Tab-separated table of C-alpha atoms in Angstrom:
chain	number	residue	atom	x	y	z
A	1	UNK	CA	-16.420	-20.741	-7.405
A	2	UNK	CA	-18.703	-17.874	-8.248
A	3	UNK	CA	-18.900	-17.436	-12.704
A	4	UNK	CA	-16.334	-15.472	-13.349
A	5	UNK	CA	-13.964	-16.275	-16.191
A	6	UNK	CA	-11.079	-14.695	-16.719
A	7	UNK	CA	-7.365	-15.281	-17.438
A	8	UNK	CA	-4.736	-13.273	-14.935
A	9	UNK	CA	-2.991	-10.614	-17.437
A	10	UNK	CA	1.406	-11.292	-16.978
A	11	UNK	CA	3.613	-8.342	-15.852
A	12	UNK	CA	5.821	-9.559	-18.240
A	13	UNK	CA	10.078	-9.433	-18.294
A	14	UNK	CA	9.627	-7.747	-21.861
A	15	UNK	CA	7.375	-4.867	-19.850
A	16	UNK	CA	9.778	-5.153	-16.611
A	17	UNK	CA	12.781	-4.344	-19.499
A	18	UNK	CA	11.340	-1.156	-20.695
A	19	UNK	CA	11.538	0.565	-16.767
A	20	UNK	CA	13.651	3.646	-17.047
A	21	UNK	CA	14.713	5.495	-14.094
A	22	UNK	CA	14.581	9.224	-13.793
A	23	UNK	CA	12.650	9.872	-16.556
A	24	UNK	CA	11.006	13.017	-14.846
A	25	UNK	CA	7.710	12.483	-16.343
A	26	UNK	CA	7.279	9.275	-13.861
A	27	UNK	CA	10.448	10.352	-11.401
A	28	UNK	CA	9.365	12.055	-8.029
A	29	UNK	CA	11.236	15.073	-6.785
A	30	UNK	CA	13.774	15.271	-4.588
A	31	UNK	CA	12.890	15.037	-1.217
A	32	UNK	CA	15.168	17.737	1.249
A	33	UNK	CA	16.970	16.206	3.505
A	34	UNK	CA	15.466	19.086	5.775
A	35	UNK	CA	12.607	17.574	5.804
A	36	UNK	CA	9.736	18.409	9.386
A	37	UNK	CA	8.551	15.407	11.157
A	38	UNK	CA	5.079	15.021	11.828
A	39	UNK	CA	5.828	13.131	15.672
A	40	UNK	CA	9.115	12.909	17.454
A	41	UNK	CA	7.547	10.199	19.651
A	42	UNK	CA	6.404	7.581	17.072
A	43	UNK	CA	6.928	6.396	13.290
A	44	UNK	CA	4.377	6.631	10.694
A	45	UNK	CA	4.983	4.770	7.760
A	46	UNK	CA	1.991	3.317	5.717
A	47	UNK	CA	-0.668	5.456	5.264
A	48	UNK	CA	-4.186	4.970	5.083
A	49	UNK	CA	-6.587	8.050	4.234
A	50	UNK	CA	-10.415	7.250	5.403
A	51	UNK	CA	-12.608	6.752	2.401
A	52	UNK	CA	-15.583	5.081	1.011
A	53	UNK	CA	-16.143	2.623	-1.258
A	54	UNK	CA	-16.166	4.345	-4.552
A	55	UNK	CA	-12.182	5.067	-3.639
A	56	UNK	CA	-12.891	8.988	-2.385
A	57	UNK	CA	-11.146	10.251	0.143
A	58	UNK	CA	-13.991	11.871	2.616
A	59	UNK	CA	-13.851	14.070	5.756
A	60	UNK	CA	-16.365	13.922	8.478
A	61	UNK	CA	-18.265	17.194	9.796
A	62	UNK	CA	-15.248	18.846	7.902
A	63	UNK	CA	-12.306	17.201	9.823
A	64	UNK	CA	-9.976	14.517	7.533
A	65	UNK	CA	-8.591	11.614	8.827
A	66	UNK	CA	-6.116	9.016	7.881
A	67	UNK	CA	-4.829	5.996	9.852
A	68	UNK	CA	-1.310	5.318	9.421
A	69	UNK	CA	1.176	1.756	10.406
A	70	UNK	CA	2.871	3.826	13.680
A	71	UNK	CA	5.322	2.109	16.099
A	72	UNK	CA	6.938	4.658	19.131
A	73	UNK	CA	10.230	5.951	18.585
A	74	UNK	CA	12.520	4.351	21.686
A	75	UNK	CA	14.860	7.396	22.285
A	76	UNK	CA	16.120	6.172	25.918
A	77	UNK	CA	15.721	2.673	25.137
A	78	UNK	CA	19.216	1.287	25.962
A	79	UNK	CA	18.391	-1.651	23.302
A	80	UNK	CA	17.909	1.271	20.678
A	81	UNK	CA	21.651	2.613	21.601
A	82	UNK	CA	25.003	2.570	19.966
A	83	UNK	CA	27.968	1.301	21.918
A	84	UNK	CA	28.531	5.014	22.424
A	85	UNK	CA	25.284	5.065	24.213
A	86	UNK	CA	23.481	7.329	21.740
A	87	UNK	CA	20.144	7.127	19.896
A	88	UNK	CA	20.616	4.159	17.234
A	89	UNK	CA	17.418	5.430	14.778
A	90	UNK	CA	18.261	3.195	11.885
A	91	UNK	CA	17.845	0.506	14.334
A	92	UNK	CA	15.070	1.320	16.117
A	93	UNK	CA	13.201	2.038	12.313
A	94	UNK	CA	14.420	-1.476	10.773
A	95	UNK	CA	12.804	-2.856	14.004
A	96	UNK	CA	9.533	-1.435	13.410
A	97	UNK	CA	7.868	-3.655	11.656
A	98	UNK	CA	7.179	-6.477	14.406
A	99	UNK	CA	5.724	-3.672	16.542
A	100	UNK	CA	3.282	-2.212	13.915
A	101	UNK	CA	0.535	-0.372	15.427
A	102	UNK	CA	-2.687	1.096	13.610
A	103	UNK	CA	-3.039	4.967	14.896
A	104	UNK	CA	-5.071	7.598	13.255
A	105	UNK	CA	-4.857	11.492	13.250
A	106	UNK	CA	-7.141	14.545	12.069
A	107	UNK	CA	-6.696	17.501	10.705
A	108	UNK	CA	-9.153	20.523	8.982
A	109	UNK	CA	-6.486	21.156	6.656
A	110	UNK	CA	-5.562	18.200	5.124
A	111	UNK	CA	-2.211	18.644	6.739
A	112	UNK	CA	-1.290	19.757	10.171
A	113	UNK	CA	-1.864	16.390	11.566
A	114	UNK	CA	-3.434	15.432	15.214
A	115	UNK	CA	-2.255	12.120	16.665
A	116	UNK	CA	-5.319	10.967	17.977
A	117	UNK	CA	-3.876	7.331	19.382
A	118	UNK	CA	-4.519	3.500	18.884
A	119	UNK	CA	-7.417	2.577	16.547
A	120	UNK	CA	-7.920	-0.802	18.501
A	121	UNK	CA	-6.956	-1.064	22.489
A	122	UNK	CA	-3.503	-3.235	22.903
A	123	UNK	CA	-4.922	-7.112	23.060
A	124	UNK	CA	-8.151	-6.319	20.938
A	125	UNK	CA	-6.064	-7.802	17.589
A	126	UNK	CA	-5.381	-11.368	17.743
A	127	UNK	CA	-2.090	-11.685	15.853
A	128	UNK	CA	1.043	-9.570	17.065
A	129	UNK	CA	1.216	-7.362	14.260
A	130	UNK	CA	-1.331	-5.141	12.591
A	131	UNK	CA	-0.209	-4.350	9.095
A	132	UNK	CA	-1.693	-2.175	6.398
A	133	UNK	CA	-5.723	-1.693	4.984
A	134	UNK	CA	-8.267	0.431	4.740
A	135	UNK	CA	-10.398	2.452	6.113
A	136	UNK	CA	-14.017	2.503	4.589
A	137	UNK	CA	-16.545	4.744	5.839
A	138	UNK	CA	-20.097	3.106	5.899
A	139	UNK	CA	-22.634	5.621	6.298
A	140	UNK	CA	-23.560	9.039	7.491
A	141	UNK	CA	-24.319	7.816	11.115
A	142	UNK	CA	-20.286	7.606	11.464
A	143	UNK	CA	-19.414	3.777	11.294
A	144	UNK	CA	-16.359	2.495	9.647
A	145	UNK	CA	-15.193	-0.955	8.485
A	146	UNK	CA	-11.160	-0.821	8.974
A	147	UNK	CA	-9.816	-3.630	6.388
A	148	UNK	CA	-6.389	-4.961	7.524
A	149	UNK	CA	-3.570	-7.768	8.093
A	150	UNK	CA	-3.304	-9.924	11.213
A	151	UNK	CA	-0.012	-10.995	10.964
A	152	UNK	CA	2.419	-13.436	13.166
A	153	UNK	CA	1.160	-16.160	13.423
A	154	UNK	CA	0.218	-16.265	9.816
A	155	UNK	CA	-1.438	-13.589	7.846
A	156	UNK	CA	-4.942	-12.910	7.504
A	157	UNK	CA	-7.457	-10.526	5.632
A	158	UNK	CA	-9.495	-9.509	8.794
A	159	UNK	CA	-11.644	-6.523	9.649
A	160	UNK	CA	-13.025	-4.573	12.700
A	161	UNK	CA	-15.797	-2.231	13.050
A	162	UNK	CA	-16.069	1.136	14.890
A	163	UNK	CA	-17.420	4.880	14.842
A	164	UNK	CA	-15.565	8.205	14.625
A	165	UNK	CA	-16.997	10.440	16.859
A	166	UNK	CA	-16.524	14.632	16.354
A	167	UNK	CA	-16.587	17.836	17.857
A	168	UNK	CA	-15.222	21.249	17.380
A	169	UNK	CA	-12.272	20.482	18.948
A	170	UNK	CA	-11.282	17.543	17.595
A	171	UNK	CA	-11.979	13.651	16.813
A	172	UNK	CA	-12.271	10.405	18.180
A	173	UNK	CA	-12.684	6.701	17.962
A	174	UNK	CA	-14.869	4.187	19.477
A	175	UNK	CA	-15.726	0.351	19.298
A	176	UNK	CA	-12.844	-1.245	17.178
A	177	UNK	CA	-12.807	-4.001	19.343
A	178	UNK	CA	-14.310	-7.405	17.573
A	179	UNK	CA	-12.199	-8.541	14.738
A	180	UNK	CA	-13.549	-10.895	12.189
A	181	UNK	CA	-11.029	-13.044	10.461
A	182	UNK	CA	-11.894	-12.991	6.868
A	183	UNK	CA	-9.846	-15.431	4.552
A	184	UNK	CA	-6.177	-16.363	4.422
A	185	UNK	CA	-4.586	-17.694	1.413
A	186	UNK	CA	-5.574	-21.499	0.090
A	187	UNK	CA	-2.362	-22.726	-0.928
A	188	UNK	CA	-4.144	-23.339	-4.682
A	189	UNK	CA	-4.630	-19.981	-6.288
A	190	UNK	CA	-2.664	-17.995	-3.660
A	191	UNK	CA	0.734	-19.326	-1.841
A	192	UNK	CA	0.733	-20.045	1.708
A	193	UNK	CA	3.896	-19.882	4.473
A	194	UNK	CA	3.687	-23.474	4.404
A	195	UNK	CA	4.872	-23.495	0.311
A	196	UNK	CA	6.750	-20.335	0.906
A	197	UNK	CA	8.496	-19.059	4.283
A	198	UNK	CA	8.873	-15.359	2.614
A	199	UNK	CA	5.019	-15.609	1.005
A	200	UNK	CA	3.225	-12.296	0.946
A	201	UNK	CA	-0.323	-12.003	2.052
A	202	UNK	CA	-1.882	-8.602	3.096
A	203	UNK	CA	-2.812	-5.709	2.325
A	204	UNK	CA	-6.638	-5.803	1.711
A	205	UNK	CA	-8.352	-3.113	-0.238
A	206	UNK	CA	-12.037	-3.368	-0.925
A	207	UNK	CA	-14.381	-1.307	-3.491
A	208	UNK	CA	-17.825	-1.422	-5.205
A	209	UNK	CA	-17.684	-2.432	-8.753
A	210	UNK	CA	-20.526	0.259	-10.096
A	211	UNK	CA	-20.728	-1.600	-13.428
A	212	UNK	CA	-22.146	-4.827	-11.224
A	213	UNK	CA	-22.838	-3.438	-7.416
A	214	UNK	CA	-20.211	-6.066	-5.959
A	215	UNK	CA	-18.170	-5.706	-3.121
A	216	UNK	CA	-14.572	-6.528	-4.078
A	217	UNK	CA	-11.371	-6.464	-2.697
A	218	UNK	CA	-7.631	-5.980	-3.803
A	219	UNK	CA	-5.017	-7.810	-1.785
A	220	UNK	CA	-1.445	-8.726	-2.001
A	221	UNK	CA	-0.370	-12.259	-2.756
A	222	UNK	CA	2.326	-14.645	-4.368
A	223	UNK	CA	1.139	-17.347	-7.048
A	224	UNK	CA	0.444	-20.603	-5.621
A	225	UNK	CA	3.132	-23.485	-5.497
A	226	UNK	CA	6.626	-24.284	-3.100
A	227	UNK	CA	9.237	-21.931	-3.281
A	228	UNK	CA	11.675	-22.147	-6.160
A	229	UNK	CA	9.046	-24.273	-8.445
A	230	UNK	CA	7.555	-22.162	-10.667
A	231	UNK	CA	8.652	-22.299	-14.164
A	232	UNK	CA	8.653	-19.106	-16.377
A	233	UNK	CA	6.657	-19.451	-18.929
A	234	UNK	CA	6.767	-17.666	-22.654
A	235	UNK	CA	3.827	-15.629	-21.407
A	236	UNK	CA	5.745	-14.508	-18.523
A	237	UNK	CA	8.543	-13.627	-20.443
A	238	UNK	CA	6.614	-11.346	-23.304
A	239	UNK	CA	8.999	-10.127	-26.152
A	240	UNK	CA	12.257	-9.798	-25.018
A	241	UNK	CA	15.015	-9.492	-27.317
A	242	UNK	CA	17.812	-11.683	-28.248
A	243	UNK	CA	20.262	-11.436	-25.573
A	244	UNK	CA	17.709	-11.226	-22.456
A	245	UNK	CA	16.890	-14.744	-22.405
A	246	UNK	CA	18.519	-16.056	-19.470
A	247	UNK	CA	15.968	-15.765	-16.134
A	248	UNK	CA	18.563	-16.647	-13.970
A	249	UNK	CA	17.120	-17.425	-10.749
A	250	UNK	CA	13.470	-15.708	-11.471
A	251	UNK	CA	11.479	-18.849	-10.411
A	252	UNK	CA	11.616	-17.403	-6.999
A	253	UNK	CA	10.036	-14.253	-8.026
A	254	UNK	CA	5.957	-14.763	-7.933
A	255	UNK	CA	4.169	-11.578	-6.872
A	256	UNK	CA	0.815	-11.149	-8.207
A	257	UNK	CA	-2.324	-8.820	-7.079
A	258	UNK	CA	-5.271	-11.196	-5.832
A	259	UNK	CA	-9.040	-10.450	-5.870
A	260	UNK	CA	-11.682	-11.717	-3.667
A	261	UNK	CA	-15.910	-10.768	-4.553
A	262	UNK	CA	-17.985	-10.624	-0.903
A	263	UNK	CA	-21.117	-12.493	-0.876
A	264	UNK	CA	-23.012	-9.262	-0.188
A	265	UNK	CA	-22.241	-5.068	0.692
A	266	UNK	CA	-21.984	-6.176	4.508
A	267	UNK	CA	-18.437	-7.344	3.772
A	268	UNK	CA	-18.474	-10.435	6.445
A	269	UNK	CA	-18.080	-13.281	3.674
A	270	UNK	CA	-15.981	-13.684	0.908
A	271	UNK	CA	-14.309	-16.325	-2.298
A	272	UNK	CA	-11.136	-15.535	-3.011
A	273	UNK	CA	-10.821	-15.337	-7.602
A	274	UNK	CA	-7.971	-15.728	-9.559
A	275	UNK	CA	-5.354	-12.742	-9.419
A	276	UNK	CA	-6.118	-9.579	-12.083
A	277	UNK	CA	-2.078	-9.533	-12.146
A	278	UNK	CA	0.678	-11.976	-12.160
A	279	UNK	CA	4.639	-10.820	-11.908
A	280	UNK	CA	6.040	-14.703	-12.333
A	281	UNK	CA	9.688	-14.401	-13.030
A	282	UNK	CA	9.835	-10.487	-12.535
A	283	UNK	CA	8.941	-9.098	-8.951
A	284	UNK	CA	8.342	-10.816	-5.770
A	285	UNK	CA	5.868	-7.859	-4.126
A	286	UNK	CA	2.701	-5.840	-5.787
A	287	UNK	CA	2.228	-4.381	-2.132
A	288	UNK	CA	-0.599	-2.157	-1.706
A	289	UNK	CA	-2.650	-2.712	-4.499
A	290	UNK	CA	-5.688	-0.126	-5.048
A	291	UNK	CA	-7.597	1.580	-7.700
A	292	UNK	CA	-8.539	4.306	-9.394
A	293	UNK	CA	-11.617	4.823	-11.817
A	294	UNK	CA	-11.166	7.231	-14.179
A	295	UNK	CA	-13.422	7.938	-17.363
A	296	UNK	CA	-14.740	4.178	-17.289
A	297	UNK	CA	-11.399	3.046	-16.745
A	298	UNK	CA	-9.668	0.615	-14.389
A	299	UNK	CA	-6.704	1.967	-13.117
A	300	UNK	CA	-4.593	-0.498	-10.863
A	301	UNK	CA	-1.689	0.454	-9.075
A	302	UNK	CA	0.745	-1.138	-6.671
A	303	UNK	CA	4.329	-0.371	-5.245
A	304	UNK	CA	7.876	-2.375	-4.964
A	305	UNK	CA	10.808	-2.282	-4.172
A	306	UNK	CA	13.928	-2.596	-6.788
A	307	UNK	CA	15.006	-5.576	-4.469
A	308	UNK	CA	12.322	-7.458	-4.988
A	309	UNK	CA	12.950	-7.622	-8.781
A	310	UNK	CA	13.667	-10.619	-9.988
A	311	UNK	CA	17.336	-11.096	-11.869
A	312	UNK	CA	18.363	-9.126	-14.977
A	313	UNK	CA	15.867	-6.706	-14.475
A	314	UNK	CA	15.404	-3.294	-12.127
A	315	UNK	CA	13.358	-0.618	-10.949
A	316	UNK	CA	13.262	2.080	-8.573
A	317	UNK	CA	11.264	1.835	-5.399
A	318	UNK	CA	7.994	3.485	-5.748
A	319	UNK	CA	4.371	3.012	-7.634
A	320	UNK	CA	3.432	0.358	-10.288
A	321	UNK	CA	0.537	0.717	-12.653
A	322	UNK	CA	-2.092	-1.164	-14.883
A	323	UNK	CA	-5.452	0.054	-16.872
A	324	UNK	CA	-8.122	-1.614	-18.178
A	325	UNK	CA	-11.463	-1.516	-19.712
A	326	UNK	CA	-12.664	-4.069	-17.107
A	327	UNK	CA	-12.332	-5.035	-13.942
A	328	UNK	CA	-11.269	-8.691	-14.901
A	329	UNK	CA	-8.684	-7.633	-17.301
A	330	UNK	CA	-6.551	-7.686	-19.600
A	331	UNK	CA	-4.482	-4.747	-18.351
A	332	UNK	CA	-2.207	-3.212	-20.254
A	333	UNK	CA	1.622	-2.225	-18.012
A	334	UNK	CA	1.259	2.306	-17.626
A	335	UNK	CA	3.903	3.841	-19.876
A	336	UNK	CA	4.773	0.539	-21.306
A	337	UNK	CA	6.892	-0.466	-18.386
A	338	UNK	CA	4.242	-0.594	-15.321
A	339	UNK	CA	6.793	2.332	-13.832
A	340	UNK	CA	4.385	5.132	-12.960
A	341	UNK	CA	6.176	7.212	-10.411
A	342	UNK	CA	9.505	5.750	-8.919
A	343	UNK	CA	12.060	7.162	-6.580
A	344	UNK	CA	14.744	9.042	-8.469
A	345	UNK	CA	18.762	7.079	-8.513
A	346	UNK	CA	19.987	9.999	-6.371
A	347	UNK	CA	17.887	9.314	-3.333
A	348	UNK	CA	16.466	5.523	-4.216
A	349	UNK	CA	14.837	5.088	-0.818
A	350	UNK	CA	13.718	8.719	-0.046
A	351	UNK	CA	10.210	7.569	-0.325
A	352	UNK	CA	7.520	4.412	-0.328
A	353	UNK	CA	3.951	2.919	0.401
A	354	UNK	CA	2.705	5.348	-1.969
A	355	UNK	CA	-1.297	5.917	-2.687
A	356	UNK	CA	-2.997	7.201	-4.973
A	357	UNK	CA	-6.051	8.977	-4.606
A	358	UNK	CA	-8.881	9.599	-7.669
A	359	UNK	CA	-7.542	13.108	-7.412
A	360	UNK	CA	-4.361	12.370	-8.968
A	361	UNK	CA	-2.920	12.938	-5.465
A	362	UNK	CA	-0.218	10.421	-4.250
A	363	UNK	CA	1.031	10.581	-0.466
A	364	UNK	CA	3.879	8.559	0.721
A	365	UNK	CA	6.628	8.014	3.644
A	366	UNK	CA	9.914	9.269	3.770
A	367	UNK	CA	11.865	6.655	4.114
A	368	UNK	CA	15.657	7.488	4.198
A	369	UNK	CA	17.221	10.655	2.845
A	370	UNK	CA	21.021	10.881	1.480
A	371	UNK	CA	22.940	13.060	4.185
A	372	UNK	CA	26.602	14.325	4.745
A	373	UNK	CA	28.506	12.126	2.659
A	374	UNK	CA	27.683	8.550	3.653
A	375	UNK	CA	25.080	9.324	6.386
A	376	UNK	CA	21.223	9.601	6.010
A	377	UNK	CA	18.796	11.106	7.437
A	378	UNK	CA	16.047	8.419	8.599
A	379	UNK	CA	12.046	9.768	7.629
A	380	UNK	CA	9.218	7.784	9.730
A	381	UNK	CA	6.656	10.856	9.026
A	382	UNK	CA	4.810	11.925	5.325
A	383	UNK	CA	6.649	12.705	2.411
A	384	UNK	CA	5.437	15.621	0.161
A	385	UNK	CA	2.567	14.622	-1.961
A	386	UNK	CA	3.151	14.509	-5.605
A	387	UNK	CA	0.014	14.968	-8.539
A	388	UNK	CA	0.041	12.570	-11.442
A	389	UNK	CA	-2.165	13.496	-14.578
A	390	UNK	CA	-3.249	9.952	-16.154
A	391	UNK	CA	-4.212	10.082	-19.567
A	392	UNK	CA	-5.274	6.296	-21.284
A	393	UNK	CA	-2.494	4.459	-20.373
A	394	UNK	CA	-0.001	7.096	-19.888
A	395	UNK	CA	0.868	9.055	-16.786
A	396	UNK	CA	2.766	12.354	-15.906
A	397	UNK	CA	3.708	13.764	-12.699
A	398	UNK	CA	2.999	17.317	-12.965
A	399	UNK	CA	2.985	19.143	-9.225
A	400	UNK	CA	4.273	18.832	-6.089
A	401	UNK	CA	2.694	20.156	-2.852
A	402	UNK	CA	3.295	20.212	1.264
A	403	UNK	CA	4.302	17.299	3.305
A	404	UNK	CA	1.327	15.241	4.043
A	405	UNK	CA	-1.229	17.031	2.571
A	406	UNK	CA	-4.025	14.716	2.023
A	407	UNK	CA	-7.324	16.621	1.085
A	408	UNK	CA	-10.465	15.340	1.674
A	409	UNK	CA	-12.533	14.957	-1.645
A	410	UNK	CA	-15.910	15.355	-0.050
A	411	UNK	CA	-17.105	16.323	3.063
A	412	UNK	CA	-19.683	13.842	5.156
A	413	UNK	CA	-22.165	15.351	7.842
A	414	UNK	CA	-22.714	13.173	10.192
A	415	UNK	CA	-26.717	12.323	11.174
């Protein structure tokens, strides 16, 4: 292993207690249930603006893109159909997931998207699914390095290579058609399906570390070991107080945000490292995980779900955060509790996958929106995008803007 020595800083049960919904400092508005939708042919759900390494979020020859998990709405698919014979959304949308496509779309607004299509041709991907990344764009001669999953059979950190192509009237894709596998976890630092049938493994988000010029990347992963075997620890458990003791069955809760260093900027080779954060005994997915540097500061964010929380503690669906002076830690949890900006207890699954951008900028899915009584209103399009202001390790959410809107944060000419 490369020399780096460093101890994996605990999301503790003590920081896990102090999560307090609908505080509207870290609680994101109400989503209307009249919300538009960006394609009545597909689902978008994870979304994945282009951007380089540094974390900005760039447009090319003045037209932004973003690539997005997208699987086709099946409105006269008779296995999509109620017994009445009408559209069944909810479960067409819970089936989405093992049909996961990567699309992209453009826009010169930042909003008012363009469905441009498939990033890769059907067949091109050698795994059934292909689940969430990043874009990075390389150079000024146009070529991005898309970062993703390969999942089923397995999971793996893979990558593919192609070139956006513009014009005045729009943009478009070529190449994206030789994937290189990359790493999957070892089964020693990082569990494997073998040790864990519901193991998490995805997700990859790479940067350049200015203080050393490394390529790095940010994944999603669960600690090493066979299901139900991990023992909580007194460092896992931080301060609680007398009366929050019992764990109950938190062994089986083991998320953690991994980190792998390339052996050079071309990206092609990597050693996986020890994770930056561990969430033994407290939440079983750090999905997503991405930075932001800010005034010489690491900021480290991630999203859950409040079902993957392990037992005798909550929180709302929505973004996680860390900040540290390094990139190898310690952290210290945002706002004491990790909770940065979490779905409010009216409407718990109006939103999710959020990012956030260096601009304080967050974008996210709608998810599902509360709706006459009992019913509600199924999303598969952008959410409105919220601004958070971070300040050391605090954050506030202080504006709201139009659905989607995902400026670019520099503009690229292409050569």
């Amino acid at each position: 292993m490369s020399n780096f020595n460093y101890k994996p800083t605990p999301w503790t049960r003590a920081d896990a207690l102090k999560v307090h919904s609908d505080d509207p400092t870290t609680t994101q508005p109400l989503v209307d249930v009249a919300f538009p939708v960006m394609s009545e042919e597909v689902f978008i759900w994870d979304t994945m603006p282009l951007r380089d390494f540094d974390g900005d979020i760039v447009s090319v020859n003045g037209w932004c893109v973003i690539f997005t998990l997208t699987a086709d709405r099946n409105t006269n698919n008779p296995d999509f159909q109620d017994e009445n014979g009408n559209y069944d959304i909810k479960r067409d949308w819970e089936d989405r997931h093992g049909r996961a496509r990567i699309c992209y779309w453009y826009s010169r607004t930042g909003k008012d998207w363009i469905f441009g299509g498939r990033v890769m041709a059907e067949g091109v991907s050698p795994t059934t699914r292909e689940w969430a990344g990043t874009p990075i764009l390389l150079n000024d001669e146009g070529d991005i390095d898309l970062y993703y999953t390969c999942v089923t059979p397995g999971a793996t950190i893979a990558k593919v290579r192609g070139k956006i192509v513009t014009s005045d009237e729009g943009v478009s894709l070529e190449g994206f058609q030789h994937v290189k596998s990359l790493f999957s976890a070892d089964g020693k630092i990082y569990q494997t399906e073998e040790q864990n049938a519901y193991w998490n493994f995805r997700d990859p988000s790479p940067f350049i570390d200015k203080n050393d010029g490394k390529l790095y990347m940010l994944f999603e992963g669960n600690v090493a070991g066979s299901r139900g075997t991990h023992e909580i620890t007194q460092e896992d458990m931080g301060s609680v107080p007398p009366g929050y003791e019992n764990v109950g069955g938190a062994r089986y809760q083991v998320g953690c945000i991994g980190l792998a260093v390339a052996k050079d900027l071309s990206g092609d080779e990597w050693e996986i490292l020890p994770p930056l954060i561990t969430a033994v005994g407290v939440n079983d997915q750090t999905e997503r995980p991405h930075f932001v540097f800010q005034e010489g500061k690491y900021y480290l964010f991630t999203i859950s779900h409040k079902y993957t929380f392990a037992d005798n503690l909550t929180g709302p669906d929505g973004v996680y955060g860390f900040v540290s002076n390094q990139l190898t830690g310690p952290y210290t949890p945002m706002n004491s509790s990790g909770l940065v900006l979490g779905n409010p207890s009216s409407q718990p699954f109006q939103t999710y996958s959020h990012y956030v951008m260096p601009n304080g900028l967050v974008t996210s899915f709608i998810d599902s929106v509360p709706w006459e009584g009992e019913k509600f209103r199924i999303g598969g399009t952008e959410a409105p995008t919220v601004k958070i202001l971070l300040k050391g390790d605090r954050s506030f959410v202080v504006d709201s803007f139009d659905y989607g809107y995902i400026p670019a944060m520099k503009d690229i000419i292409l050569k």
